[in-house]
C-alpha positions as a printed NumPy array, in Angstrom:
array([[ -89.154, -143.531,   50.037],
       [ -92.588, -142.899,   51.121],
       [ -93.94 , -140.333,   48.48 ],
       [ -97.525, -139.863,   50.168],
       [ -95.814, -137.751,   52.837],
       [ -94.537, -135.201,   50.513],
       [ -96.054, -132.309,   49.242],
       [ -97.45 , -132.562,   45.547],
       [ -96.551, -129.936,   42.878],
       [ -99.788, -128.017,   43.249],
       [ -99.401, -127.579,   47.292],
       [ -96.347, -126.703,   47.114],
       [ -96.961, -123.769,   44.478],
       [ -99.982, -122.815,   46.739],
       [ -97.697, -122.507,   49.611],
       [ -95.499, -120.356,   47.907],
       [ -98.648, -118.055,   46.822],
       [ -99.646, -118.002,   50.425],
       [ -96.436, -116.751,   51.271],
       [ -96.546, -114.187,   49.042],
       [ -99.814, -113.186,   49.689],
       [ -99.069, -112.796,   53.581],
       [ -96.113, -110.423,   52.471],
       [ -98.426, -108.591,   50.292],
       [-100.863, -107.524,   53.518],
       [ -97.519, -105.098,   55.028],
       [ -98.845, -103.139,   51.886],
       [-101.949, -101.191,   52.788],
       [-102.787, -101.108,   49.207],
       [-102.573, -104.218,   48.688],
       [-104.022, -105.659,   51.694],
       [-108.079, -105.746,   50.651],
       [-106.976, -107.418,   47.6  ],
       [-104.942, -109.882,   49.522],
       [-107.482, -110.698,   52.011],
       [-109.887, -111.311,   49.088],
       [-107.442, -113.81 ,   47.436],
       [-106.584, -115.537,   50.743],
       [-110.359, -116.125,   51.186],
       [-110.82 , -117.618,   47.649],
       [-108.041, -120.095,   48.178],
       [-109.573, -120.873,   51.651],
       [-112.868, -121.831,   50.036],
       [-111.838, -123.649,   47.01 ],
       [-108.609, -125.586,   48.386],
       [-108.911, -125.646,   52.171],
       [-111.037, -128.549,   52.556],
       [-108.544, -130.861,   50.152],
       [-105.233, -129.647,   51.334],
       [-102.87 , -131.669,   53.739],
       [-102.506, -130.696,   57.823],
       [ -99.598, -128.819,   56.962],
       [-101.489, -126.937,   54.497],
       [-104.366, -126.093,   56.455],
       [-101.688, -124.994,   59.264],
       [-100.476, -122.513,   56.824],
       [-103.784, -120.996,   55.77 ],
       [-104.63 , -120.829,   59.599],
       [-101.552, -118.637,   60.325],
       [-101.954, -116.55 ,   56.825],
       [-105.444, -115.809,   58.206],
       [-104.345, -114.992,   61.627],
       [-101.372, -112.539,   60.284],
       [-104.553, -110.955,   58.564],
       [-106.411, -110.209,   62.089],
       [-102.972, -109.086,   63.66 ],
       [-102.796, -106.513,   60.796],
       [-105.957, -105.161,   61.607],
       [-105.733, -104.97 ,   64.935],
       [-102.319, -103.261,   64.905],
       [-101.95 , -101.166,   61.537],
       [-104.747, -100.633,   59.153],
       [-108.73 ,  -99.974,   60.773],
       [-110.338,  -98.843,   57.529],
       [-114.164, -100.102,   57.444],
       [-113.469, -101.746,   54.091],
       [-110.913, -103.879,   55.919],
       [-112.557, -104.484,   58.849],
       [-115.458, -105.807,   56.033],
       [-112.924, -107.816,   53.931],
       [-111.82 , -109.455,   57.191],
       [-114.81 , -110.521,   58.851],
       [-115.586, -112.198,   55.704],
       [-112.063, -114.55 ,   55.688],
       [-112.723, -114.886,   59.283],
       [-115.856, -116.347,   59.164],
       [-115.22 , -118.494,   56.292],
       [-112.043, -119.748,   58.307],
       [-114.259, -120.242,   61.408],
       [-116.652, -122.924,   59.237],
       [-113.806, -124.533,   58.064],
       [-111.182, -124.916,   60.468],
       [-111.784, -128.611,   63.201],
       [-109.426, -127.907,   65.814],
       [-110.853, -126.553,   68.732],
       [-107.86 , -123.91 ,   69.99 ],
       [-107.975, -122.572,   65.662],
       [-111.678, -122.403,   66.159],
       [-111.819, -120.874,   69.041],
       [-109.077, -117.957,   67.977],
       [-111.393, -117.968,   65.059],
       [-114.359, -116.998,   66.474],
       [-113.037, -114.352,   68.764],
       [-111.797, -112.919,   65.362],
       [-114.941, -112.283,   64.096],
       [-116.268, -111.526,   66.975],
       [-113.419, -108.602,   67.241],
       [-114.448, -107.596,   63.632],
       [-118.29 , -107.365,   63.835],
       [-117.567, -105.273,   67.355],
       [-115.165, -103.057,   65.028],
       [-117.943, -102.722,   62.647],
       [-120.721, -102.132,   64.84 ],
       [-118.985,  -98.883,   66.517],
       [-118.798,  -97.716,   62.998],
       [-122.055,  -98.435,   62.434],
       [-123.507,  -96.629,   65.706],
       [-121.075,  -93.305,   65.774],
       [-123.358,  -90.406,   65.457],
       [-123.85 ,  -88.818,   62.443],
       [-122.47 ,  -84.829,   62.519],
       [-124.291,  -81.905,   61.63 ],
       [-122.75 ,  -80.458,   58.751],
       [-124.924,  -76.649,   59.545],
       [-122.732,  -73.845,   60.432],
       [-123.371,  -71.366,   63.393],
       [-124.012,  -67.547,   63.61 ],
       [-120.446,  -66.095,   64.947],
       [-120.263,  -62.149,   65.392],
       [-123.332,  -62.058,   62.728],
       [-122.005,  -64.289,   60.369],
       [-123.199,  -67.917,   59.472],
       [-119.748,  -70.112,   59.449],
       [-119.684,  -73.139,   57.32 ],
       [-118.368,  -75.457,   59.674],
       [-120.234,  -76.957,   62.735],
       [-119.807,  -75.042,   65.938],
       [-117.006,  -76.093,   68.096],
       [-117.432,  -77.707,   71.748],
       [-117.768,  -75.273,   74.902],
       [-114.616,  -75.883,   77.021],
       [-115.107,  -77.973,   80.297],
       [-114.661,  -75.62 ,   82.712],
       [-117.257,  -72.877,   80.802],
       [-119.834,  -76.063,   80.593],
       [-119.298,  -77.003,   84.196],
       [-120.162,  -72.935,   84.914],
       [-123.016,  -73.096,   83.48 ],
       [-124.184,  -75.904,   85.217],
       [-123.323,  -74.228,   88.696],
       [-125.333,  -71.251,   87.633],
       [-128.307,  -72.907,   86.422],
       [-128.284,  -75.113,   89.694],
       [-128.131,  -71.996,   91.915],
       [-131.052,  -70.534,   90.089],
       [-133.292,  -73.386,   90.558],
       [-131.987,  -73.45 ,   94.515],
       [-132.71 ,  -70.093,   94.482],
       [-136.3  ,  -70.473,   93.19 ],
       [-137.224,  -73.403,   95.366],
       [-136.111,  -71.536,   98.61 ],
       [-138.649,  -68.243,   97.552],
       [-141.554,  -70.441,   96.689],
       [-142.05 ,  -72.84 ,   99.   ],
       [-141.717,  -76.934,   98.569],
       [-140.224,  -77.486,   95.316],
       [-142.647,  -79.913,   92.808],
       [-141.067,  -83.543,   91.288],
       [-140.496,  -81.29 ,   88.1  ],
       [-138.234,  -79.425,   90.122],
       [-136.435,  -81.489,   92.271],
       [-135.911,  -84.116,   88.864],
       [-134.36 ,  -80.847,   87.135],
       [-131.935,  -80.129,   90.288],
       [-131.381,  -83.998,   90.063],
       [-130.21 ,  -84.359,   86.385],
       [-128.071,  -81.291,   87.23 ],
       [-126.599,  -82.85 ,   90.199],
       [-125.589,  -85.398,   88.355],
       [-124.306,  -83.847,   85.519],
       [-121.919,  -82.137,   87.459],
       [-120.543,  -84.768,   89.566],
       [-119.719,  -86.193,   85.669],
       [-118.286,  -82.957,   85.06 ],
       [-115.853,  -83.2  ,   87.993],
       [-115.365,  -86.71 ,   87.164],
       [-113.523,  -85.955,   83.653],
       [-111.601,  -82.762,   85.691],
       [-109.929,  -83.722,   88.452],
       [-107.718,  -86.613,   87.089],
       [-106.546,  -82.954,   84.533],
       [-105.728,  -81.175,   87.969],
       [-103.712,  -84.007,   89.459],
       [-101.927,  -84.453,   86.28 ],
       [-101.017,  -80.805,   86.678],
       [ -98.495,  -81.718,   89.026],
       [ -96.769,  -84.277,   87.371],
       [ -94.563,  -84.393,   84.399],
       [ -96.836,  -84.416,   80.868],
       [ -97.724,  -86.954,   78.498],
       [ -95.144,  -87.268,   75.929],
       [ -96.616,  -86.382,   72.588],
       [ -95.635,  -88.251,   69.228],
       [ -92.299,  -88.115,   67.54 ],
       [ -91.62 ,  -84.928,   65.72 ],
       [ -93.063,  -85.64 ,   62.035],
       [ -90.412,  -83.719,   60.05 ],
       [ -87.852,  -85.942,   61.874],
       [ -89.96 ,  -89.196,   61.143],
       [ -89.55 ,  -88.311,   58.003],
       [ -86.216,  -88.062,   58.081],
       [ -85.247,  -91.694,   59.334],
       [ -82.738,  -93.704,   57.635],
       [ -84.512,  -96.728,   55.309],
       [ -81.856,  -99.395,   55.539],
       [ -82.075, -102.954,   53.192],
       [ -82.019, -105.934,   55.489],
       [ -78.968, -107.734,   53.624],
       [ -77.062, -111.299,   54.397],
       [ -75.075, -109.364,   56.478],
       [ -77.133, -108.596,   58.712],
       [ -79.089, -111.703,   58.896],
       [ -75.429, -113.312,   59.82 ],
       [ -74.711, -110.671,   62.675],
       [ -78.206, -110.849,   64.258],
       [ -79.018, -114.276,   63.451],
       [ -81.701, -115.597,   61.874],
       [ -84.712, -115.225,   64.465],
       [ -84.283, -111.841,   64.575],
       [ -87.619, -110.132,   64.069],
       [ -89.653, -106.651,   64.269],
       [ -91.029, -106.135,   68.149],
       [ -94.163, -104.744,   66.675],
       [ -95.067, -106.794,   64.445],
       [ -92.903, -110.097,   65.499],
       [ -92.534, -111.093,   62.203],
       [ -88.715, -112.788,   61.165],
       [ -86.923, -110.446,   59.132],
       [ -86.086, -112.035,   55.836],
       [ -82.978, -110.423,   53.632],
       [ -84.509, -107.873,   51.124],
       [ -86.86 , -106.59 ,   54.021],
       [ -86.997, -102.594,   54.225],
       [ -86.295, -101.616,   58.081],
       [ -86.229,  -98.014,   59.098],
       [ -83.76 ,  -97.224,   61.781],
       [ -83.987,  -94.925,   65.108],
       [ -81.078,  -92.947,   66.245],
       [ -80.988,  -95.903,   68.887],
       [ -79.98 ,  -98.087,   66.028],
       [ -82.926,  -99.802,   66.48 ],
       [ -85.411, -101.022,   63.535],
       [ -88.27 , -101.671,   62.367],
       [ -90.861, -102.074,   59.411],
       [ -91.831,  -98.501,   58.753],
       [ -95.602,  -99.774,   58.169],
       [ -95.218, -101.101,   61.921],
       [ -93.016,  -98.023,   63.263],
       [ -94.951,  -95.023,   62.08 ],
       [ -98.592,  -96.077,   64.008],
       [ -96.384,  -96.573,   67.076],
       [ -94.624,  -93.016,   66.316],
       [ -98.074,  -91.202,   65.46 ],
       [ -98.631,  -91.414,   69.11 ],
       [ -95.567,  -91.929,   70.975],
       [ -92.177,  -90.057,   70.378],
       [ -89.871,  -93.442,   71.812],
       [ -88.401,  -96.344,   70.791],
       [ -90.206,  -99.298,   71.39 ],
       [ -87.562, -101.16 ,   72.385],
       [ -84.947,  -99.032,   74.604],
       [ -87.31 ,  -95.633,   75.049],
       [ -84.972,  -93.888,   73.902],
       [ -86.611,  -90.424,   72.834],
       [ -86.919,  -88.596,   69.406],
       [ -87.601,  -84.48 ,   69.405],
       [ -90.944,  -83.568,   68.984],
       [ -93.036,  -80.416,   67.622],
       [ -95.045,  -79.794,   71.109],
       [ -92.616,  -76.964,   72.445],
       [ -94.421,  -76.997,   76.077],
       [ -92.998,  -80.209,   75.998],
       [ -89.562,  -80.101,   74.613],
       [ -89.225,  -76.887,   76.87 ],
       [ -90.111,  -79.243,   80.498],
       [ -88.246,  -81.651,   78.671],
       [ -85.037,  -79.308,   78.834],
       [ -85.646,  -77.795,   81.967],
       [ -85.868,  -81.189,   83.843],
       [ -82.557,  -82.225,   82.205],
       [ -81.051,  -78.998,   83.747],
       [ -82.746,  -79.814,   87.37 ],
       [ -81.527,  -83.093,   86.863],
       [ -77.858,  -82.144,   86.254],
       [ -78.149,  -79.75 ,   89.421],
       [ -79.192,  -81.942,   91.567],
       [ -76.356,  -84.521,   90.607],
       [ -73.99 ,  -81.713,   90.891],
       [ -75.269,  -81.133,   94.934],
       [ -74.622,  -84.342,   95.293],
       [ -71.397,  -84.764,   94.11 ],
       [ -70.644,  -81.557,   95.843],
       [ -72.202,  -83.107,   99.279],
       [ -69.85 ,  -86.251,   98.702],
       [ -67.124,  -84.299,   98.183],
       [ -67.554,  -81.708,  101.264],
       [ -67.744,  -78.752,   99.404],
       [ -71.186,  -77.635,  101.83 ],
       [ -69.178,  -78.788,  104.897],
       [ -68.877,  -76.126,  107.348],
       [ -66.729,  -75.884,  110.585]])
């Protein structure tokens, strides 16, 4: 038996620390710590390790970018990333890793650098009904904004028409106002055609998040599922021991990959089917299109039937 094709002691016992290390990033606490160990095994063993080795690092380094991109966008993160990234980038020879590689960090420093340029807030308060408030004042509402844009436009109108040709000071002001209110109109008309149309669903009720079922993934499972069987968000493999929380659809999922998806939507992932919600503008549409909807099948059947038949 050929012994230089298997794996010596010391690979294989890195292989199982990479594998433990890649579980360890589901853990947000965990994760920066991970990341930092994953990029001090890429630096010191990469370089000496077999081509099934290096495989392994390259897919324990891209589970790290998938994280970030889809769970956890912490600076510090972003930071700790960009770092194994780059490191990965120098080291890796084949041209489809390197090129996954560099888009990486190239995701990561573009992460960073809208961090980097948000504008800072002004933490001074504003004088409401004589009083100075602590916190900043709030935004004027669109359509209060877009007023006062109409009325300072029809004052400078006004002006130019009572004293003759209006100077380039003038007609740049009635520009810049122009223009700001064909931006205005911009951001409000898509609001008054969505009027009309059914709203957007908001995210999944948090008291009944809360309340999902946190099933074991046992044997049993793995048996009656089979063993690709993975989680849609993520699309890991589910591997016995796994915690899976589990919709009213019966559906699961890791609840580090289920509760980003249900901070903004109120679905399943898989089958749509819909969990209540706290938004009671919605809930109350929600109920009277199920009542439309039942009255309208019940004119139909009616129709079928003959009931609205007259002689």
């Amino acid at each position: 038996m050929d012994q230089s094709s298997s794996p010596s002691p010391s690979e294989e016992s890195l292989k199982l620390e990479l594998d433990d290390l890649q579980k360890q990033l589901n853990k947000k606490l965990r994760f920066e710590a991970s990341v930092r160990s994953i990029h001090s095994l890429l630096r010191d063993r990469y370089t000496s390790s077999s081509p099934s080795l290096r495989k392994q690092f390259y897919i324990v380094v891209s589970r790290v970018a998938t994280v970030l991109k889809t769970r956890y966008t912490a600076t510090g993160f972003w930071v700790a990333g960009l770092s194994l990234f780059e490191e990965a980038e120098r080291l890796v020879s084949d041209a489809s890793e390197k090129r996954h590689l560099k888009s990486c960090v190239a995701q990561a420093k573009e992460q960073l650098s809208e961090v980097d340029n948000q504008p800072t807030e002004s933490s001074q308060g504003y004088l409401f009904e004589g009083h100075l408030t602590v916190d900043r004042e709030p935004p004027q509402p669109q359509w209060l904004v877009q007023q006062n844009l109409m009325s300072a436009f029809a004052s400078i109108v006004a002006g130019e028409s009572s004293n003759g040709p209006p100077s380039e000071n003038i007609l740049g002001e009635t520009a810049n106002l122009m223009q700001e209110l064909i931006n205005g109109f911009d951001g409000i008309i898509p609001e008054i055609l969505e009027d009309g149309g059914p709203p957007r669903a908001p995210p999944a009720s948090k008291e009944v998040v809360e309340k999902l079922p946190v099933i074991v993934f046992s044997e049993e499972l793995l048996k009656k599922l089979g063993a690709e069987v993975e989680c849609c968000i993520c699309k890991e493999n589910l591997v016995i021991g796994d915690k899976m929380q589990e919709l009213p659809c019966k559906h699961t999922f890791h609840p580090p990959c289920l509760k980003p998806w249900l901070d903004e939507h109120n679905s399943c992932p898989i089958c749509r089917h819909e969990l209540p919600t706290d938004d009671q503008k919605y809930e109350s549409w929600k109920e009277n299109e199920k009542e439309a909807e039942e009255e309208r099948k019940g004119a139909e059947n009616a129709v079928r039937g003959g009931e609205y038949m007259y002689v």
